[in-house]
Short mmCIF file of C-alpha atoms in Angstrom, two decimals:
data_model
loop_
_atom_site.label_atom_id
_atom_site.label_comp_id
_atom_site.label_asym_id
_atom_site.label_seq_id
_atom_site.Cartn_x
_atom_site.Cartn_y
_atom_site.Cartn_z
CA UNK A 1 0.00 0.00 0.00
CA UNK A 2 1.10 3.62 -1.19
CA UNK A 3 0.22 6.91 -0.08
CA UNK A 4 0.78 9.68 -1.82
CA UNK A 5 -0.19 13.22 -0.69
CA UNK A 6 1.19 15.74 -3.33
CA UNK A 7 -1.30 18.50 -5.15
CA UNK A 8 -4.27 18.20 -7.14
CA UNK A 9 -3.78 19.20 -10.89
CA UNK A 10 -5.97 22.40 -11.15
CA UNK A 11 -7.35 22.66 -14.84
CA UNK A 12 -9.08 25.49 -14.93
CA UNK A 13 -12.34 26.11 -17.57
CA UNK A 14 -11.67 28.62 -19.97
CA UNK A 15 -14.57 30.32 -19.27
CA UNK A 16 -14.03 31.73 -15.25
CA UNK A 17 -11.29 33.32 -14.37
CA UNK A 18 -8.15 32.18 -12.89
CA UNK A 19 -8.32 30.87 -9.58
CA UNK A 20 -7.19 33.17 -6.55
CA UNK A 21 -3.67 32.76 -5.51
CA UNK A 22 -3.60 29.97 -2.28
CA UNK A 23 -6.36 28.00 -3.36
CA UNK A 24 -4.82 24.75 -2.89
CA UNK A 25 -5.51 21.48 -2.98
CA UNK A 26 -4.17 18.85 -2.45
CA UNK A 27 -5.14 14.95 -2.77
CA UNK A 28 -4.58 11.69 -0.56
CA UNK A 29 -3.72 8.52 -2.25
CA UNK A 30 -3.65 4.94 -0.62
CA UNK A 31 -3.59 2.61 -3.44
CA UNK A 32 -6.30 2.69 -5.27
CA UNK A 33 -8.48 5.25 -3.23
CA UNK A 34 -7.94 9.10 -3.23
CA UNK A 35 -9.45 11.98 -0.94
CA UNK A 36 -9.15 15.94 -1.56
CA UNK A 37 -8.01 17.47 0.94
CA UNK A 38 -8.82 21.33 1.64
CA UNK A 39 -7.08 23.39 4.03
CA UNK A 40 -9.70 25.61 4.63
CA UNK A 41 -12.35 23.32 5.23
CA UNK A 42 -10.17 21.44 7.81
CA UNK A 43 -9.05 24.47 9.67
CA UNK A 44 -12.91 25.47 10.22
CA UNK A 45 -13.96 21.96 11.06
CA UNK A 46 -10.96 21.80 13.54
CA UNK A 47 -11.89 24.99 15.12
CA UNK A 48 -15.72 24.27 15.12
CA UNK A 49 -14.40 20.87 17.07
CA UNK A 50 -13.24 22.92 19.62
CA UNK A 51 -16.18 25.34 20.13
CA UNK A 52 -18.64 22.71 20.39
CA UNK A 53 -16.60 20.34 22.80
CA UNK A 54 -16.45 24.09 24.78
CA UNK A 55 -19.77 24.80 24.43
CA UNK A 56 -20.65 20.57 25.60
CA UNK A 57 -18.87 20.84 28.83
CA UNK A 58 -20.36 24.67 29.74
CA UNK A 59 -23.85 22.90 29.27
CA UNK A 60 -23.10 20.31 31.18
CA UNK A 61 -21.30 22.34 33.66
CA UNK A 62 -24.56 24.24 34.35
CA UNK A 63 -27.11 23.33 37.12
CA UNK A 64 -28.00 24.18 40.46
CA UNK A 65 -24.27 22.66 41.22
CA UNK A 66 -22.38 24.47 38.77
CA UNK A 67 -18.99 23.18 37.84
CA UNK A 68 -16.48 24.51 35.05
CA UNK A 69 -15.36 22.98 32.13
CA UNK A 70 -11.96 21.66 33.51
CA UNK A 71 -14.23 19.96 36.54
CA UNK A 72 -17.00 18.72 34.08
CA UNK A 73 -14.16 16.97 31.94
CA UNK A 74 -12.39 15.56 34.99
CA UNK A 75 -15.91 13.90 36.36
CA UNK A 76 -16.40 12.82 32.44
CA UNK A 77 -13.06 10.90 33.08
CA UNK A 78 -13.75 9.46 36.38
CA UNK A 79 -12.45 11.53 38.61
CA UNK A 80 -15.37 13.12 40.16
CA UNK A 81 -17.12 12.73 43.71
CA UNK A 82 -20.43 11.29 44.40
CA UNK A 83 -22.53 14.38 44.24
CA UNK A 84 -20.35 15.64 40.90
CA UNK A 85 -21.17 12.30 39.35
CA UNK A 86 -24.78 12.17 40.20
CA UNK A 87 -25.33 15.70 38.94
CA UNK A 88 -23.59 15.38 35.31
CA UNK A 89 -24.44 11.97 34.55
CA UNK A 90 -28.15 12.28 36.31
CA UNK A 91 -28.94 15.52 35.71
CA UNK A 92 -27.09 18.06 32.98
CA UNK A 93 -25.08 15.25 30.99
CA UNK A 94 -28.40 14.05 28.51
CA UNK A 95 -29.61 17.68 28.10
CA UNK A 96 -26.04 18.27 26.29
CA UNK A 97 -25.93 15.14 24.75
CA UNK A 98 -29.38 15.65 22.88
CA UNK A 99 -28.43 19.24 22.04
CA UNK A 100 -25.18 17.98 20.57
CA UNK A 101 -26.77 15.08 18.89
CA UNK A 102 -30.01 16.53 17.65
CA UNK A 103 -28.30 19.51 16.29
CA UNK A 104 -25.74 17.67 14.11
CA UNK A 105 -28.88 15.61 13.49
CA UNK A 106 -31.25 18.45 11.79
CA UNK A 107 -28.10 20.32 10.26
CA UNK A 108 -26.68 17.03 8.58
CA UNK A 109 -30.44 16.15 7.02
CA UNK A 110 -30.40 19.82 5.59
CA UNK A 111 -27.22 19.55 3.92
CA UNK A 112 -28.62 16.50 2.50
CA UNK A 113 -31.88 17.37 1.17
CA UNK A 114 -30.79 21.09 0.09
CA UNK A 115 -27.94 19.12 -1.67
CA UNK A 116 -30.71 16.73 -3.06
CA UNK A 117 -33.00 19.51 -4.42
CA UNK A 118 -30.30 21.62 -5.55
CA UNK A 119 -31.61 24.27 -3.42
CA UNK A 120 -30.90 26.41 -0.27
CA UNK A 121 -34.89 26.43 1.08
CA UNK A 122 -35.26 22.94 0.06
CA UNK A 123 -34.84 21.51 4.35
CA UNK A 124 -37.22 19.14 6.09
CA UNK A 125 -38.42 21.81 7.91
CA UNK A 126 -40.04 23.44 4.62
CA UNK A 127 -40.30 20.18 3.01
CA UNK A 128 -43.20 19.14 5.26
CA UNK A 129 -40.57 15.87 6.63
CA UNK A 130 -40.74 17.71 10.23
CA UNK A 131 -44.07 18.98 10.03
CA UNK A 132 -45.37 15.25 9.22
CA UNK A 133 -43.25 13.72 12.39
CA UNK A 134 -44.66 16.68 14.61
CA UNK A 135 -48.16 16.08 13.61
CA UNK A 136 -47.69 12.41 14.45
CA UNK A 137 -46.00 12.67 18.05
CA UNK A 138 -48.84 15.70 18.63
CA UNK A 139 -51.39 12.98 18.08
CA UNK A 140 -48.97 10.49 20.18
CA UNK A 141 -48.77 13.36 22.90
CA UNK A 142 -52.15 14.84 23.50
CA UNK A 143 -54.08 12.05 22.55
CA UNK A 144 -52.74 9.38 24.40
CA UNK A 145 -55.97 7.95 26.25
CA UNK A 146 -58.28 8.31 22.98
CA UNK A 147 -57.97 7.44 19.36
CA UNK A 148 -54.00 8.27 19.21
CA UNK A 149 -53.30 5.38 22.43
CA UNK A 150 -51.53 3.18 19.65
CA UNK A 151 -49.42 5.75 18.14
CA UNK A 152 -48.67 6.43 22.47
CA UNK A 153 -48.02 2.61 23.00
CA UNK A 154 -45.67 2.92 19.80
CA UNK A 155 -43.75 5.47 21.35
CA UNK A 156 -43.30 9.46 20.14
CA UNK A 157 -39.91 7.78 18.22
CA UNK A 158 -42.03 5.96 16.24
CA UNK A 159 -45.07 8.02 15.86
CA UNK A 160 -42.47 10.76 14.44
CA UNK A 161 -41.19 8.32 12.24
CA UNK A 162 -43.96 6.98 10.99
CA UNK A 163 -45.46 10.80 10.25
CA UNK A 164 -42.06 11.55 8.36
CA UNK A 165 -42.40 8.55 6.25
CA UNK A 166 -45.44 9.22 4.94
CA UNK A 167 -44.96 12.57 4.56
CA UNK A 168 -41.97 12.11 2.96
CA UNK A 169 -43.73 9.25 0.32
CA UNK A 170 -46.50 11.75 -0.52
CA UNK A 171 -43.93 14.30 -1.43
CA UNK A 172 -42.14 12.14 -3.54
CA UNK A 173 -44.84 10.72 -5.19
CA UNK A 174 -46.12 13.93 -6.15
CA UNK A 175 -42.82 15.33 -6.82
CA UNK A 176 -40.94 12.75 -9.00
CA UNK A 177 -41.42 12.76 -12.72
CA UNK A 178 -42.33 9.65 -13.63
CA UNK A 179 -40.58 9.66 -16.70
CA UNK A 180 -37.37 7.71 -16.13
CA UNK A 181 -35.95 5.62 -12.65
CA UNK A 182 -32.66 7.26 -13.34
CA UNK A 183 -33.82 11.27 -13.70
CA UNK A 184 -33.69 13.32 -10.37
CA UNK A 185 -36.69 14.99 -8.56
CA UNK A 186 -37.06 18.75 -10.15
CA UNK A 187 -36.04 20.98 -7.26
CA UNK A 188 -38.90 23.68 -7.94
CA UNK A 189 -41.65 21.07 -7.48
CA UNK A 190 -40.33 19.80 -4.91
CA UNK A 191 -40.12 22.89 -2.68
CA UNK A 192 -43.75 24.34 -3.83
CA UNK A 193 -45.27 21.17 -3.27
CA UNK A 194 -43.42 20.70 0.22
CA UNK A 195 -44.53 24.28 1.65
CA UNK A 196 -47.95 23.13 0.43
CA UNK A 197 -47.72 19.97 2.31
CA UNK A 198 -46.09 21.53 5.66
CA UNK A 199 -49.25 24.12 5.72
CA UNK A 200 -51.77 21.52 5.45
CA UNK A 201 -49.86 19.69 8.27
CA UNK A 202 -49.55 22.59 10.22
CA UNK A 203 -53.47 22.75 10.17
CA UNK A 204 -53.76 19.88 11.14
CA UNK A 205 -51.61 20.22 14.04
CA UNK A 206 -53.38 23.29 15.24
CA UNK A 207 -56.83 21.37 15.08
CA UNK A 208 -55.87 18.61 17.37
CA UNK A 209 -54.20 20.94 19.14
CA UNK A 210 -57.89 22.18 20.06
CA UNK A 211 -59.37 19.30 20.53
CA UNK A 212 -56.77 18.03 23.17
CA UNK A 213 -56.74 18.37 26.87
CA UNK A 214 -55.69 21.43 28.13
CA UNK A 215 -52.54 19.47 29.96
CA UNK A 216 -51.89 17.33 26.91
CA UNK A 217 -52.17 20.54 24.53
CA UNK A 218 -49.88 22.42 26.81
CA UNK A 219 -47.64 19.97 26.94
CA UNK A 220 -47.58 19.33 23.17
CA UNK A 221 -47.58 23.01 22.59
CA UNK A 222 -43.99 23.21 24.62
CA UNK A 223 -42.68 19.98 22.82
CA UNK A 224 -43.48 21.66 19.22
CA UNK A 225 -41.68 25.00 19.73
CA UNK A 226 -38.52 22.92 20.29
CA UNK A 227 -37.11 22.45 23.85
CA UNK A 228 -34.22 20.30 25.28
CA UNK A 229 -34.89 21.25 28.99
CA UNK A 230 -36.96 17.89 30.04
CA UNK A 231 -34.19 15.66 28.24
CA UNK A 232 -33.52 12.85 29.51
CA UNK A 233 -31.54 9.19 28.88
CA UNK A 234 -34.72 8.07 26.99
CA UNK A 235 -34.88 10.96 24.74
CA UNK A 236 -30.40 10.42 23.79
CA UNK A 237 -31.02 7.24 21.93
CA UNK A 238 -33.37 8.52 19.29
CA UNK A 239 -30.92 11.30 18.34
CA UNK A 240 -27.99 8.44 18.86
CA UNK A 241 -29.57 6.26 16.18
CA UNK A 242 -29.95 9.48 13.91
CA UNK A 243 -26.46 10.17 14.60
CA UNK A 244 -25.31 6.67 13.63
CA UNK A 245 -27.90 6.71 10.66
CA UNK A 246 -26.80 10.03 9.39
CA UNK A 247 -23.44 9.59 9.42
CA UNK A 248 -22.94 6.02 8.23
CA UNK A 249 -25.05 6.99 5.19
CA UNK A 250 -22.93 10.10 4.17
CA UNK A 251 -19.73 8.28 4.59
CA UNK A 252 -20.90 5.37 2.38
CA UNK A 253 -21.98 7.32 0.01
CA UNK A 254 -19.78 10.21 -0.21
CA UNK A 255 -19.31 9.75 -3.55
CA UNK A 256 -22.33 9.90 -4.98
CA UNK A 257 -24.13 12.17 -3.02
CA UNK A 258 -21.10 14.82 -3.78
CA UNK A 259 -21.95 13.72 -7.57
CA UNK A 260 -25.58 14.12 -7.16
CA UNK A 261 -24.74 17.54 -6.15
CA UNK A 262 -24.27 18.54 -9.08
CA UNK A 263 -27.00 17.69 -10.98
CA UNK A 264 -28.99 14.36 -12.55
CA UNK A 265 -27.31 15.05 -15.88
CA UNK A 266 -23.72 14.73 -14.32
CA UNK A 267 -24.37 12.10 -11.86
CA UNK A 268 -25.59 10.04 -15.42
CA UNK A 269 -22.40 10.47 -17.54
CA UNK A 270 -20.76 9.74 -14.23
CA UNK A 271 -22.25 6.25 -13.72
CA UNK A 272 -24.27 7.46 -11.01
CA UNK A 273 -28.18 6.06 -10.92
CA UNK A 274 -29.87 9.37 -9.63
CA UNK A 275 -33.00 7.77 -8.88
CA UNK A 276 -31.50 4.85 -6.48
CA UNK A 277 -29.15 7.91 -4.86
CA UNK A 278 -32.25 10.09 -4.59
CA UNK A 279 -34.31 7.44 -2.81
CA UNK A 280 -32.01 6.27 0.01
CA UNK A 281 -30.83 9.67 1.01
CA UNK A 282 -34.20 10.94 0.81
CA UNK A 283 -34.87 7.92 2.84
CA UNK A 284 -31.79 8.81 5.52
CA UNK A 285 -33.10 12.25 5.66
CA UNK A 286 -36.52 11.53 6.88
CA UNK A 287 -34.67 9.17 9.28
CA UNK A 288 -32.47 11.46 11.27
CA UNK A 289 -35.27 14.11 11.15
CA UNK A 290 -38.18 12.29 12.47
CA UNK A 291 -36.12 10.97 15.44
CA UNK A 292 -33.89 14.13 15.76
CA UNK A 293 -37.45 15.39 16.20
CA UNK A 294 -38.94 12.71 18.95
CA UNK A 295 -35.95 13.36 20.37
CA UNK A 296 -36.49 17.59 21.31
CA UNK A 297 -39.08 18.78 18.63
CA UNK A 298 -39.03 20.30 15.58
CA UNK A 299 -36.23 23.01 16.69
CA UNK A 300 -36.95 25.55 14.10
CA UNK A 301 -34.32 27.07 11.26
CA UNK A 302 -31.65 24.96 12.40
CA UNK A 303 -31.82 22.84 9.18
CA UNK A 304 -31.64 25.65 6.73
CA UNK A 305 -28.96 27.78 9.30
CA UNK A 306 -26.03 25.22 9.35
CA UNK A 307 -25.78 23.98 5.64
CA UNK A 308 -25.14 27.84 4.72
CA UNK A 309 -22.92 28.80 7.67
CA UNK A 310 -21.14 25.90 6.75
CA UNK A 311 -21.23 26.83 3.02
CA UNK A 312 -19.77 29.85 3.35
CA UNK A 313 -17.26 29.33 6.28
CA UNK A 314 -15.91 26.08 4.35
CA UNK A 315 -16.21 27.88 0.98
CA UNK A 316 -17.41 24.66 -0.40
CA UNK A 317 -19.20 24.71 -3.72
CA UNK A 318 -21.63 22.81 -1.90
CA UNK A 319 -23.49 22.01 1.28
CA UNK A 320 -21.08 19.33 3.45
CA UNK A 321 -23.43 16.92 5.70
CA UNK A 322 -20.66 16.75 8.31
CA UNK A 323 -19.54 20.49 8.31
CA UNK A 324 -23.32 21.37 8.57
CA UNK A 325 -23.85 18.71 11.59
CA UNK A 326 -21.10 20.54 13.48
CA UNK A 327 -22.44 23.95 12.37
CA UNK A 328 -26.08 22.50 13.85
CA UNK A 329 -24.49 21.40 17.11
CA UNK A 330 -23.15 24.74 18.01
CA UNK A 331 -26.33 26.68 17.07
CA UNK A 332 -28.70 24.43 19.36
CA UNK A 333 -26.02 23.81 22.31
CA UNK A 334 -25.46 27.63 22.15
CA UNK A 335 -29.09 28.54 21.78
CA UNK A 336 -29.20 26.84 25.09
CA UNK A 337 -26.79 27.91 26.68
CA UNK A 338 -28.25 31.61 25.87
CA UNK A 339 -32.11 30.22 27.20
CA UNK A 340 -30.11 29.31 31.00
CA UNK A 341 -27.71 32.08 31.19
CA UNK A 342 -29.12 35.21 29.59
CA UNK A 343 -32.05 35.02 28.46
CA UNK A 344 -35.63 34.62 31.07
CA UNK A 345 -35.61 31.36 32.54
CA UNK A 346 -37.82 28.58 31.26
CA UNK A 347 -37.71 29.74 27.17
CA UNK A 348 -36.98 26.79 24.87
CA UNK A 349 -34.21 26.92 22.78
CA UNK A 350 -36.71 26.81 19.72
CA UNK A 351 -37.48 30.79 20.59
CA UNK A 352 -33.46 31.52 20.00
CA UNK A 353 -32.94 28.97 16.56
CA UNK A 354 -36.68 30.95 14.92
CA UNK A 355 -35.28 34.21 16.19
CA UNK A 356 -31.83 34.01 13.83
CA UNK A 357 -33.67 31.47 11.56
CA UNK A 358 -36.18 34.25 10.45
CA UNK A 359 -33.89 37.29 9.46
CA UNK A 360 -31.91 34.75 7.59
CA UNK A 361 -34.34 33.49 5.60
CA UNK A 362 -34.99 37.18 4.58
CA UNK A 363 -32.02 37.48 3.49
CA UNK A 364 -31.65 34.64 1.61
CA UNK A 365 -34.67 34.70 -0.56
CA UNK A 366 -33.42 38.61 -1.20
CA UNK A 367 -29.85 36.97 -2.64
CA UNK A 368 -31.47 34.33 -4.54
CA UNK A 369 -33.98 37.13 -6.10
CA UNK A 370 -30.75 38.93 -7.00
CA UNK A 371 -28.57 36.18 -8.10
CA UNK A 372 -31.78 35.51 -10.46
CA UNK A 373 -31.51 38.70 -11.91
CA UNK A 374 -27.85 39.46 -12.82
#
């Protein structure tokens, strides 16, 4: 076995201009298989590695026993008393660990399906994916003792699931083009027929919201804004298994998904069946949302947020499913941190992600207006 680290050959098409001055690349080889390497991307995933792991140990770190980072890590090791142990492991460790987990969850599955639609508003959240699991684990929630006791007995995991599977299978239905297996889903349809889909949704949400108990509806009502503050150990292995999902699908299929990227017409003269590609990480993305979603609610914005922090930090042609996990990490652990240190006690971290979500979103509907003009 060889490996072979030395520049990648930069041909440049005639018709752009000549690439900036330390734009480098360069390219791992070990025998047969070959990564690119880019500096910039790995000096902004080291540092966002840091600030998260920073962020981790504040969260766990605060609680009516408060502890700093350095004491938090050395009770991580083993090194802490009885009282240290009982109040990270007990009591603050699972509220980080779903922050961490669902927030690399919902940024990862935005990468993927703006990556899959070719566009930037193209996220589960808008897609209807989260609006289908919410309206499932609503019925799971406040219905409970009625008609919605087997979707209860199932569990809100699986209730979510099951709503973002059939939401998602609607969608596609409607939104594939029947014409060939191998030809993609057309990216405008796809997002006009998911707002349509996350409205209706929404209604219904609202209307069994109505009907519910008042404690049920309240209760539901806190889940669906988006809130880590009741986790606990139950609510980590949903957003474990998205985790594991999520990232065991992007790695094995790096290479097409980067392909399909680009477009159905490029992923075909590449030897890449669109269709097949389309399906299973259409299929991963309704995955990690649904139970990134059992797992806190639908946190709002934090889909569409990391993919284009990530974009443009990275300066990546292209949204990367593990830079935007990372990027979605940091926004929900530090959205929480702001709801117990700053902000009035008792708001969900939902409030903070909607709050920067929002102006965002204004702004990038204005640059894709003006990118459609020039």
């Amino acid at each position: 076995m060889t490996v072979d680290i030395r520049p990648e050959p930069m041909i440049p098409d005639p018709g752009e201009p000549a690439p900036r001055r330390g734009r480098h690349r360069r390219v791992i080889r070990v025998g047969p298989s070959s990564w690119v390497v880019r500096p910039r991307m790995l000096a902004v995933v080291a540092v966002g590695v840091g600030v998260t792991l920073l962020f981790f140990l504040l969260s766990v770190g605060i609680s009516d026993y408060p502890m700093s980072p350095v004491d938090v890590a050395r009770v991580l090791l083993g090194g802490g008393t009885r009282i240290e142990n009982v109040v990270v492991f007990d009591v603050s460790l699972p509220r980080a660990l779903v922050s961490l987990l669902v927030g690399f969850g919902f940024g990862m599955a935005g990468a993927l399906t703006q990556m899959l639609a070719r566009n930037p508003l193209a996220t589960p959240d808008i897609l209807g994916i989260t609006a289908g699991a919410s309206a499932a684990a609503v019925a799971a929630i406040a219905f409970s003792t009625s008609w919605g006791a087997w979707l209860a007995g199932a569990g809100i995991p699986f209730a979510a699931l099951i709503g973002g599977f059939v939401t998602a299978i609607v969608m596609y239905l409607l939104a594939w083009p029947g014409r060939s297996s191998n030809i993609g889903i057309d990216p405008f349809r796809l997002v006009i027929i998911g707002v349509g889909v996350t409205w209706m949704l929404q209604a219904v949400t609202a209307y069994m919201l109505t009907r519910a108990q008042i404690s049920d509806a309240a209760r539901a009502q806190t889940w669906l804004v988006g809130s880590v503050s009741q986790s606990t150990w139950s609510d980590v292995w949903p957003s474990l298994i998205a985790f594991a999902v999520g990232v065991v699908m992007v790695v094995g299929l790096s290479r097409p998904i980067g392909v399909l990227g680009l477009g159905p017409d490029v992923a075909r003269g590449l030897g890449i069946n669109a269709g097949r590609v389309t399906t299973v990480v259409l299929i991963g993305a309704v995955v990690v949302t649904a139970l990134c979603v059992a797992a806190a609610g639908p946190i709002s914005f934090v889909a569409l947020l990391a993919p284009q922090i990530a974009l443009r930090l990275t300066g990546s042609p292209l949204p990367t499913p593990l830079a935007s996990g990372l990027l979605g990490s940091l926004l929900v652990l530090g959205g929480d941190l702001l709801c117990r240190t700053v902000l009035p006690g008792g708001l969900p971290v939902g409030i903070v992600t909607a709050a920067i979500g929002g102006p965002f979103l204004i702004y990038l509907m204005i640059a894709m207006s003006r990118k459609a003009t020039v």
